[in-house]
Amino acid sequence: RKEVEQDPGPFNVPEGATVAFNCTYSNSASQSFFWYRQDCRKEPKLLMSVYSSGNEDGRFTAQLNRASQYISLLIRDSKLSDSATYLCVVKFNDYKLSFGAGTTVTVRA
Amino acid sequence: DAGVIQSPRHEVTEMGQEVTLRCKPISGHDYLFWYRQTMMRGLELLIYFNNNVPIDDSGMPEDRFSAKMPNASFSTLKIQPSEPRDSAVYFCASTSIGYRSYNEQFFGPGTRLTVL
């Protein structure tokens, strides 16, 4: 079983729509959680950290459910520039990050 | 500020040849990571260093792969001999234990390796 699993999508949504997707992780001792964004043929970049109480950053909302071991990301009022692959990332007890395979989102005009 | 620098950006080589990838981390960062990304396997950690010392190389696929960090501003990943299945994008990333953003890793632009 992979440490971090994601629905690969793609999620094709119109501008202005809301899109949400999850990832699950296998290690219950995981300590920290993140969403990274990767544009086509570019490097991954941190989008946001995920806190236990849930958190927002503008149009992005992240949630963590430790009991069920899943993390979610919701994007409101989608923009064309939100088109990217979103990587779910989990950190255990040191500096090693485990990346999911990514969820592809395409926002169309 | 300069980000993580990697060279070359693209490398095409023939099977059996030696390949050396280079990375310059962000100044002041004391952790350096080498990743490999393929369509099939996603982003995989190969090895990481702390203060120039290799900490975990369990992700290095086999003896053909080796990595060094002779000083705080330079690291290499070498593949010898290269094989077609090594074709991938290789990313270098760095971070600092004191960084404010919960250990955010900063990635370089990657080296796209093609082994024919």
Coordinates of N, CA and C in Angstrom, one line a residue:
Chain A
R1 N 0.8 -1.2 0.0 CA 0.0 0.0 0.0 C 0.9 1.2 0.0
K2 N 0.5 2.2 -0.8 CA 1.3 3.4 -0.9 C 1.1 4.3 0.4
E3 N 2.1 5.0 0.8 CA 2.0 5.8 2.0 C 0.9 6.9 1.9
V4 N 0.8 7.5 0.7 CA -0.1 8.6 0.4 C -0.8 8.3 -0.9
E5 N -2.1 8.3 -0.9 CA -2.9 7.9 -2.1 C -3.8 9.1 -2.4
Q6 N -3.9 9.4 -3.7 CA -4.8 10.5 -4.2 C -5.5 10.0 -5.4
D7 N -6.7 10.6 -5.5 CA -7.5 10.4 -6.8 C -6.7 11.2 -7.8
P8 N -6.3 10.6 -8.9 CA -5.5 11.3 -9.9 C -6.3 12.3 -10.7
G9 N -7.6 12.2 -10.7 CA -8.5 13.1 -11.5 C -8.4 12.6 -13.0
P10 N -8.5 13.4 -14.0 CA -8.5 14.9 -13.8 C -9.9 15.4 -13.4
F11 N -9.9 16.5 -12.7 CA -11.1 17.3 -12.4 C -11.1 18.4 -13.4
N12 N -12.1 18.4 -14.2 CA -12.3 19.5 -15.2 C -13.5 20.3 -14.7
V13 N -13.3 21.6 -14.4 CA -14.3 22.4 -13.9 C -14.3 23.8 -14.6
P14 N -15.5 24.4 -14.7 CA -15.6 25.7 -15.3 C -15.1 26.8 -14.3
E15 N -14.7 27.9 -14.8 CA -14.3 29.0 -14.0 C -15.4 29.4 -13.0
G16 N -15.0 29.7 -11.8 CA -16.0 30.1 -10.8 C -16.5 28.9 -10.0
A17 N -16.3 27.7 -10.5 CA -16.8 26.5 -9.8 C -16.0 26.2 -8.5
T18 N -16.6 25.4 -7.7 CA -15.8 24.8 -6.5 C -15.4 23.4 -6.8
V19 N -14.2 23.1 -6.5 CA -13.7 21.7 -6.7 C -13.0 21.3 -5.4
A20 N -13.2 20.0 -5.0 CA -12.7 19.5 -3.8 C -12.2 18.1 -4.1
F21 N -11.1 17.7 -3.4 CA -10.6 16.4 -3.5 C -9.8 16.0 -2.3
N22 N -9.6 14.7 -2.1 CA -9.0 14.2 -0.9 C -7.7 13.4 -1.1
C23 N -7.0 13.1 -0.1 CA -6.0 12.1 -0.1 C -6.0 11.4 1.2
T24 N -5.5 10.1 1.2 CA -5.5 9.3 2.4 C -4.0 9.0 2.7
Y25 N -3.7 8.8 3.9 CA -2.3 8.4 4.3 C -2.4 7.2 5.2
S26 N -1.3 6.4 5.1 CA -1.4 5.1 5.8 C -0.7 5.1 7.2
N27 N 0.2 6.0 7.5 CA 0.9 6.0 8.8 C 0.2 6.9 9.8
S28 N -0.4 6.3 10.8 CA -1.2 7.1 11.7 C -0.3 7.9 12.6
A29 N 1.0 7.7 12.6 CA 2.0 8.5 13.3 C 2.4 9.8 12.6
S30 N 1.9 10.0 11.4 CA 2.3 11.1 10.6 C 2.0 12.4 11.4
Q31 N 3.0 13.4 11.3 CA 2.9 14.6 12.1 C 2.5 15.8 11.4
S32 N 2.9 16.0 10.2 CA 2.6 17.2 9.5 C 2.1 16.9 8.1
F33 N 1.3 17.9 7.6 CA 0.6 17.6 6.3 C 0.6 18.9 5.5
F34 N 0.7 18.7 4.2 CA 0.9 19.9 3.3 C 0.2 19.6 2.0
W35 N -0.2 20.7 1.3 CA -0.5 20.6 -0.1 C 0.6 21.4 -0.9
Y36 N 1.1 20.7 -1.9 CA 2.0 21.3 -2.8 C 1.3 21.4 -4.2
R37 N 1.7 22.4 -4.9 CA 1.2 22.6 -6.3 C 2.3 22.4 -7.3
Q38 N 2.0 21.7 -8.4 CA 3.0 21.6 -9.4 C 2.4 21.9 -10.8
D39 N 2.9 22.9 -11.4 CA 2.5 23.3 -12.8 C 3.2 22.3 -13.7
C40 N 2.7 22.2 -14.9 CA 3.2 21.3 -16.0 C 4.7 21.6 -16.2
R41 N 5.5 20.6 -16.1 CA 6.9 20.7 -16.4 C 7.7 21.7 -15.5
K42 N 7.1 21.9 -14.3 CA 7.8 22.8 -13.3 C 8.0 22.0 -12.0
E43 N 8.7 22.7 -11.1 CA 8.9 22.1 -9.8 C 7.8 22.2 -8.9
P44 N 7.6 21.3 -7.9 CA 6.6 21.5 -6.9 C 6.8 22.7 -6.0
K45 N 5.8 23.4 -5.6 CA 5.9 24.5 -4.6 C 4.8 24.4 -3.6
L46 N 5.2 24.7 -2.3 CA 4.2 24.7 -1.2 C 3.0 25.6 -1.5
L47 N 1.9 25.0 -1.4 CA 0.6 25.8 -1.5 C 0.2 26.2 -0.1
M48 N 0.1 25.2 0.8 CA -0.3 25.5 2.2 C -0.1 24.3 3.1
S49 N 0.2 24.6 4.3 CA 0.2 23.6 5.4 C -1.2 23.3 5.8
V50 N -1.4 22.1 6.4 CA -2.7 21.7 6.8 C -2.7 21.5 8.3
Y51 N -3.5 22.2 9.0 CA -3.5 22.2 10.5 C -4.7 21.3 10.9
S52 N -4.6 20.9 12.2 CA -5.6 19.9 12.7 C -7.0 20.5 12.7
S53 N -7.1 21.9 12.9 CA -8.4 22.5 13.0 C -8.9 23.0 11.7
G54 N -8.2 22.7 10.6 CA -8.5 23.2 9.3 C -8.1 24.6 9.1
N55 N -7.8 25.0 7.9 CA -7.3 26.3 7.7 C -7.6 26.8 6.3
E56 N -7.7 28.1 6.1 CA -8.0 28.7 4.8 C -6.9 29.6 4.4
D57 N -6.7 29.7 3.1 CA -5.8 30.7 2.6 C -6.4 31.2 1.3
G58 N -7.1 32.3 1.5 CA -7.9 32.9 0.3 C -9.0 31.9 -0.1
R59 N -8.9 31.5 -1.4 CA -9.9 30.6 -1.9 C -9.7 29.2 -1.6
F60 N -8.6 28.9 -0.9 CA -8.2 27.5 -0.6 C -8.5 27.1 0.8
T61 N -9.2 26.0 1.0 CA -9.5 25.5 2.4 C -8.9 24.0 2.5
A62 N -8.2 23.8 3.5 CA -7.6 22.5 3.8 C -8.2 21.9 5.1
Q63 N -8.5 20.7 5.1 CA -9.0 20.0 6.3 C -8.2 18.7 6.5
L64 N -8.1 18.4 7.8 CA -7.4 17.2 8.2 C -8.3 16.4 9.1
N65 N -8.4 15.1 8.8 CA -9.2 14.2 9.7 C -8.3 13.1 10.1
R66 N -7.7 13.2 11.3 CA -6.7 12.2 11.8 C -7.4 10.9 12.0
A67 N -8.6 10.8 12.5 CA -9.3 9.6 12.8 C -9.4 8.7 11.6
S68 N -9.8 9.3 10.5 CA -9.9 8.6 9.2 C -8.7 8.7 8.3
Q69 N -7.7 9.4 8.7 CA -6.4 9.6 8.0 C -6.6 10.1 6.6
Y70 N -7.3 11.2 6.5 CA -7.4 11.8 5.2 C -7.3 13.3 5.3
I71 N -6.9 13.9 4.2 CA -6.7 15.3 4.1 C -7.5 15.8 2.9
S72 N -8.1 16.9 2.9 CA -8.8 17.4 1.8 C -8.4 18.8 1.4
L73 N -8.7 19.2 0.2 CA -8.4 20.5 -0.3 C -9.6 21.0 -1.1
L74 N -10.1 22.2 -0.8 CA -11.2 22.7 -1.5 C -10.8 24.0 -2.2
I75 N -11.1 24.2 -3.4 CA -10.8 25.5 -4.1 C -12.1 26.1 -4.5
R76 N -12.4 27.3 -4.0 CA -13.6 28.1 -4.3 C -13.3 29.0 -5.5
D77 N -14.4 29.4 -6.2 CA -14.3 30.4 -7.2 C -13.0 30.1 -8.1
S78 N -13.0 28.9 -8.7 CA -11.8 28.5 -9.5 C -11.4 29.5 -10.6
K79 N -10.1 29.7 -10.7 CA -9.5 30.6 -11.7 C -8.8 29.7 -12.7
L80 N -8.6 30.2 -13.9 CA -7.8 29.5 -14.9 C -6.5 29.2 -14.4
S81 N -5.9 30.1 -13.6 CA -4.6 29.9 -13.1 C -4.5 28.8 -12.0
D82 N -5.6 28.3 -11.6 CA -5.6 27.2 -10.6 C -5.3 25.8 -11.3
S83 N -5.3 25.8 -12.6 CA -5.0 24.6 -13.3 C -3.6 24.1 -13.0
A84 N -3.5 22.9 -12.4 CA -2.2 22.4 -12.0 C -2.4 21.0 -11.4
T85 N -1.4 20.4 -11.0 CA -1.4 19.1 -10.2 C -1.2 19.5 -8.8
Y86 N -2.1 19.0 -7.9 CA -2.0 19.2 -6.5 C -1.5 18.0 -5.8
L87 N -0.4 18.1 -5.1 CA 0.3 17.0 -4.4 C 0.0 17.0 -2.9
C88 N -0.5 15.9 -2.5 CA -0.7 15.7 -1.0 C 0.6 15.2 -0.4
V89 N 1.0 15.9 0.7 CA 2.4 15.6 1.2 C 2.2 15.3 2.7
V90 N 2.9 14.3 3.2 CA 2.8 13.9 4.6 C 4.3 13.8 5.1
K91 N 4.5 14.3 6.3 CA 5.8 14.2 7.0 C 5.6 13.3 8.3
F92 N 6.5 12.4 8.5 CA 6.5 11.5 9.6 C 7.3 12.1 10.8
N93 N 8.5 11.7 11.0 CA 9.1 12.2 12.2 C 10.5 12.8 12.0
D94 N 10.8 13.1 10.7 CA 12.1 13.8 10.4 C 11.8 14.7 9.2
Y95 N 12.8 14.9 8.4 CA 12.6 15.8 7.3 C 12.1 15.1 6.0
K96 N 11.8 13.8 6.1 CA 11.4 13.1 4.9 C 9.9 13.4 4.6
L97 N 9.7 13.8 3.4 CA 8.3 14.0 3.0 C 7.9 12.9 2.1
S98 N 6.6 12.5 2.2 CA 6.1 11.5 1.3 C 5.0 12.2 0.4
F99 N 5.2 12.0 -0.8 CA 4.3 12.7 -1.8 C 3.3 11.8 -2.4
G100 N 2.0 12.2 -2.5 CA 1.1 11.5 -3.3 C 1.4 11.7 -4.8
A101 N 0.7 10.9 -5.6 CA 1.0 11.0 -7.0 C 0.4 12.2 -7.7
G102 N -0.5 12.9 -6.9 CA -1.1 14.2 -7.5 C -2.5 14.1 -8.0
T103 N -3.2 15.1 -7.9 CA -4.6 15.3 -8.4 C -4.5 16.4 -9.5
T104 N -4.9 16.1 -10.7 CA -4.8 17.1 -11.7 C -6.2 17.9 -11.8
V105 N -6.1 19.2 -11.8 CA -7.2 20.0 -11.9 C -7.1 20.9 -13.1
T106 N -8.1 20.9 -14.0 CA -8.1 21.8 -15.1 C -9.3 22.7 -15.1
V107 N -9.1 24.0 -15.0 CA -10.2 25.0 -15.0 C -10.4 25.5 -16.4
R108 N -11.6 25.4 -16.9 CA -11.8 25.9 -18.3 C -12.6 27.2 -18.3
A109 N -12.4 27.9 -19.3 CA -13.1 29.2 -19.4 C -14.5 29.0 -19.8
Chain B
D1 N 16.4 36.8 -4.2 CA 17.3 35.7 -3.7 C 17.3 34.6 -4.7
A2 N 18.4 34.0 -4.9 CA 18.5 32.9 -5.8 C 17.9 31.7 -5.2
G3 N 17.1 30.9 -5.9 CA 16.6 29.7 -5.4 C 17.5 28.6 -5.6
V4 N 17.0 27.3 -5.5 CA 17.9 26.2 -5.7 C 18.3 26.1 -7.2
I5 N 19.5 25.9 -7.4 CA 20.0 25.9 -8.8 C 20.4 24.5 -9.2
Q6 N 20.0 24.0 -10.3 CA 20.3 22.7 -10.8 C 20.9 22.8 -12.2
S7 N 21.8 21.9 -12.5 CA 22.4 21.8 -13.8 C 22.8 20.4 -14.1
P8 N 22.7 20.0 -15.4 CA 22.1 20.7 -16.5 C 20.6 20.7 -16.4
R9 N 19.8 21.4 -17.1 CA 18.4 21.4 -17.1 C 17.9 20.2 -17.9
H10 N 18.6 19.8 -19.0 CA 18.2 18.7 -19.8 C 19.5 17.9 -20.1
E11 N 19.4 16.6 -20.1 CA 20.5 15.7 -20.4 C 20.0 14.5 -21.2
V12 N 20.6 14.3 -22.3 CA 20.3 13.2 -23.1 C 21.6 12.4 -23.3
T13 N 21.5 11.1 -22.9 CA 22.7 10.3 -23.0 C 22.4 8.9 -23.4
E14 N 23.4 8.1 -23.7 CA 23.2 6.8 -24.2 C 23.4 5.8 -23.0
M15 N 22.7 4.7 -23.1 CA 22.8 3.7 -22.1 C 24.3 3.3 -21.8
G16 N 24.7 3.2 -20.6 CA 26.0 2.8 -20.2 C 26.9 4.0 -19.9
Q17 N 26.5 5.2 -20.3 CA 27.3 6.4 -20.0 C 27.1 6.9 -18.5
E18 N 28.1 7.6 -18.0 CA 28.0 8.2 -16.7 C 27.2 9.5 -16.8
V19 N 26.4 9.8 -15.8 CA 25.6 11.0 -15.8 C 25.9 11.7 -14.4
T20 N 26.1 12.9 -14.4 CA 26.3 13.7 -13.2 C 25.4 14.9 -13.2
L21 N 24.5 14.9 -12.1 CA 23.6 16.0 -11.9 C 24.1 16.9 -10.8
R22 N 23.9 18.2 -10.9 CA 24.5 19.1 -9.9 C 23.4 20.0 -9.3
C23 N 23.7 20.3 -8.0 CA 22.7 21.1 -7.3 C 23.4 22.1 -6.4
K24 N 22.9 23.3 -6.4 CA 23.4 24.3 -5.4 C 22.2 24.7 -4.6
P25 N 22.1 24.4 -3.3 CA 21.0 24.7 -2.4 C 20.9 26.2 -2.1
I26 N 19.8 26.6 -1.5 CA 19.7 28.0 -1.1 C 20.7 28.2 0.0
S27 N 21.4 29.4 0.0 CA 22.4 29.7 1.0 C 21.8 29.7 2.4
G28 N 22.4 29.0 3.3 CA 21.9 29.0 4.7 C 21.1 27.8 5.0
H29 N 20.6 27.1 4.0 CA 19.9 25.9 4.2 C 20.8 24.7 4.6
D30 N 20.4 23.9 5.6 CA 21.3 22.9 6.0 C 20.7 21.5 5.7
Y31 N 19.6 21.4 5.0 CA 19.1 20.1 4.5 C 19.0 20.1 3.0
L32 N 19.5 19.1 2.4 CA 19.4 19.0 0.9 C 18.8 17.6 0.6
F33 N 17.9 17.6 -0.4 CA 17.2 16.4 -0.8 C 17.3 16.2 -2.3
W34 N 17.5 14.9 -2.7 CA 17.4 14.5 -4.1 C 16.1 13.7 -4.3
Y35 N 15.3 14.1 -5.3 CA 14.1 13.4 -5.6 C 14.1 12.9 -7.1
R36 N 13.4 11.9 -7.4 CA 13.2 11.5 -8.8 C 11.7 11.5 -9.1
Q37 N 11.2 12.0 -10.2 CA 9.8 12.0 -10.6 C 9.6 11.3 -11.9
T38 N 8.7 10.3 -11.9 CA 8.3 9.7 -13.2 C 6.8 9.6 -13.2
M39 N 6.2 9.3 -14.3 CA 4.8 9.2 -14.4 C 4.3 8.0 -13.6
M40 N 5.1 6.9 -13.7 CA 4.7 5.7 -13.1 C 4.7 5.7 -11.5
R41 N 5.8 6.3 -11.0 CA 6.1 6.2 -9.6 C 5.9 7.5 -8.8
G42 N 5.6 8.6 -9.5 CA 5.5 9.9 -8.9 C 6.8 10.4 -8.4
L43 N 6.7 11.2 -7.3 CA 7.9 11.9 -6.7 C 8.5 11.0 -5.6
E44 N 9.7 10.6 -5.8 CA 10.3 9.7 -4.8 C 11.6 10.3 -4.2
L45 N 11.7 10.2 -2.9 CA 12.9 10.7 -2.3 C 14.1 9.7 -2.5
L46 N 15.2 10.1 -3.0 CA 16.3 9.2 -3.2 C 17.3 9.2 -2.0
I47 N 17.6 10.4 -1.5 CA 18.6 10.6 -0.5 C 18.5 12.0 0.1
Y48 N 18.8 12.2 1.4 CA 18.9 13.5 1.9 C 20.1 13.7 2.8
F49 N 20.6 14.9 2.9 CA 21.8 15.3 3.6 C 21.4 16.4 4.7
N50 N 22.1 16.3 5.8 CA 22.0 17.3 6.8 C 23.4 17.8 7.1
N51 N 23.7 19.1 7.0 CA 25.0 19.6 7.2 C 26.1 18.8 6.4
N52 N 25.8 18.5 5.2 CA 26.6 17.8 4.2 C 26.8 16.3 4.5
V53 N 26.1 15.8 5.5 CA 26.3 14.4 5.8 C 25.0 13.6 5.3
P54 N 25.2 12.5 4.6 CA 24.0 11.7 4.2 C 23.3 11.1 5.4
I55 N 22.0 11.4 5.5 CA 21.3 10.9 6.6 C 20.5 9.6 6.3
D56 N 19.9 9.6 5.1 CA 19.0 8.5 4.7 C 19.1 8.3 3.2
D57 N 19.7 7.2 2.8 CA 19.8 6.9 1.4 C 19.0 5.7 1.0
S58 N 18.0 5.4 1.8 CA 17.2 4.2 1.5 C 16.4 4.2 0.2
G59 N 16.3 5.4 -0.3 CA 15.6 5.5 -1.6 C 16.4 5.4 -2.8
M60 N 17.7 5.3 -2.6 CA 18.6 5.2 -3.8 C 18.3 3.8 -4.4
P61 N 18.0 3.7 -5.7 CA 17.5 2.5 -6.2 C 18.5 1.4 -6.3
E62 N 19.8 1.7 -6.5 CA 20.8 0.6 -6.6 C 22.2 1.2 -6.6
D63 N 23.2 0.3 -6.6 CA 24.5 0.8 -6.5 C 25.0 1.7 -7.7
R64 N 24.2 1.7 -8.7 CA 24.6 2.6 -9.8 C 24.4 4.0 -9.5
F65 N 23.7 4.3 -8.4 CA 23.4 5.7 -8.0 C 24.3 6.0 -6.8
S66 N 24.9 7.2 -6.9 CA 25.7 7.7 -5.7 C 25.5 9.2 -5.6
A67 N 25.5 9.7 -4.4 CA 25.4 11.2 -4.2 C 26.4 11.6 -3.2
K68 N 26.9 12.9 -3.4 CA 27.9 13.5 -2.5 C 27.5 14.9 -2.2
M69 N 28.0 15.4 -1.1 CA 27.8 16.8 -0.8 C 29.1 17.3 -0.2
P70 N 30.1 17.7 -1.0 CA 31.4 18.0 -0.5 C 31.4 19.3 0.4
N71 N 30.4 20.2 0.2 CA 30.4 21.4 1.0 C 28.9 21.9 1.0
A72 N 28.7 22.9 1.8 CA 27.3 23.3 2.0 C 26.6 23.9 0.8
S73 N 27.4 24.2 -0.2 CA 26.8 24.9 -1.4 C 26.8 24.0 -2.7
F74 N 27.1 22.7 -2.5 CA 27.2 21.9 -3.7 C 26.9 20.5 -3.5
S75 N 26.1 19.8 -4.3 CA 25.9 18.4 -4.2 C 25.8 17.8 -5.6
T76 N 26.2 16.6 -5.8 CA 26.0 15.9 -7.0 C 25.3 14.5 -6.8
L77 N 24.6 14.2 -7.9 CA 24.0 12.8 -8.0 C 24.5 12.2 -9.2
K78 N 25.2 11.1 -9.1 CA 25.8 10.4 -10.2 C 25.1 9.1 -10.5
I79 N 25.0 8.8 -11.8 CA 24.5 7.5 -12.2 C 25.5 6.9 -13.1
Q80 N 26.0 5.7 -12.8 CA 27.0 5.0 -13.5 C 26.9 3.5 -13.4
P81 N 26.7 2.8 -14.4 CA 26.3 3.2 -15.8 C 24.8 3.5 -15.8
S82 N 24.4 4.4 -16.7 CA 23.0 4.8 -16.8 C 22.2 3.8 -17.7
E83 N 20.9 3.7 -17.4 CA 20.0 2.7 -18.1 C 18.8 3.5 -18.5
P84 N 18.1 3.0 -19.6 CA 16.9 3.7 -20.0 C 15.9 3.9 -18.9
R85 N 15.7 3.0 -18.0 CA 14.8 3.1 -16.9 C 15.1 4.2 -15.9
D86 N 16.3 4.8 -16.0 CA 16.7 6.0 -15.2 C 16.1 7.3 -15.7
S87 N 15.5 7.2 -16.9 CA 14.9 8.4 -17.5 C 13.8 9.0 -16.6
A88 N 13.9 10.2 -16.2 CA 13.0 10.8 -15.2 C 13.4 12.3 -15.1
V89 N 12.7 13.0 -14.3 CA 13.1 14.3 -13.9 C 13.6 14.2 -12.5
Y90 N 14.8 14.7 -12.3 CA 15.5 14.7 -11.0 C 15.5 16.1 -10.3
F91 N 14.9 16.2 -9.2 CA 14.8 17.4 -8.5 C 15.7 17.4 -7.3
C92 N 16.3 18.6 -7.0 CA 17.0 18.8 -5.8 C 16.1 19.8 -5.0
A93 N 16.1 19.7 -3.7 CA 15.4 20.6 -2.8 C 16.2 20.9 -1.6
S94 N 15.9 22.0 -0.9 CA 16.6 22.4 0.3 C 15.7 23.0 1.3
T95 N 16.1 23.0 2.6 CA 15.3 23.6 3.6 C 16.2 23.9 4.8
S96 N 15.7 24.5 5.8 CA 16.4 24.8 7.0 C 15.6 24.4 8.2
I97 N 16.3 23.9 9.3 CA 15.6 23.5 10.5 C 14.9 24.7 11.1
G98 N 15.5 25.9 10.9 CA 14.9 27.0 11.6 C 13.9 27.8 10.7
Y99 N 13.6 27.2 9.5 CA 12.7 28.0 8.6 C 11.3 28.1 9.2
R100 N 10.7 29.2 9.0 CA 9.5 29.6 9.7 C 8.3 28.7 9.2
S101 N 8.4 28.3 7.9 CA 7.2 27.7 7.3 C 7.1 26.2 7.4
Y102 N 7.3 25.7 8.6 CA 7.1 24.3 8.9 C 7.8 23.4 8.0
N103 N 9.1 23.6 7.8 CA 9.9 22.8 7.1 C 9.6 22.7 5.6
E104 N 9.1 23.8 5.0 CA 8.9 23.9 3.6 C 10.1 23.6 2.8
Q105 N 10.0 22.7 1.9 CA 11.2 22.4 1.0 C 11.1 23.2 -0.3
F106 N 12.2 23.8 -0.7 CA 12.3 24.6 -1.9 C 12.9 23.8 -3.0
F107 N 12.2 23.6 -4.0 CA 12.7 22.7 -5.1 C 13.4 23.5 -6.2
G108 N 14.4 22.9 -6.8 CA 15.0 23.5 -8.0 C 14.2 23.2 -9.2
P109 N 14.6 23.7 -10.4 CA 13.8 23.5 -11.6 C 13.8 22.1 -12.1
G110 N 14.7 21.3 -11.6 CA 14.8 19.9 -12.1 C 15.8 19.7 -13.3
T111 N 16.3 18.5 -13.4 CA 17.0 18.0 -14.6 C 16.2 16.9 -15.2
R112 N 15.9 17.2 -16.5 CA 15.2 16.2 -17.3 C 16.2 15.3 -17.9
L113 N 16.2 14.0 -17.5 CA 17.2 13.1 -18.0 C 16.5 12.1 -18.9
T114 N 17.1 11.9 -20.1 CA 16.7 10.9 -21.0 C 17.9 10.0 -21.3
V115 N 17.7 8.7 -21.1 CA 18.7 7.7 -21.4 C 18.3 6.8 -22.5
L116 N 19.0 6.9 -23.6 CA 18.5 6.2 -24.9 C 19.1 4.8 -24.9

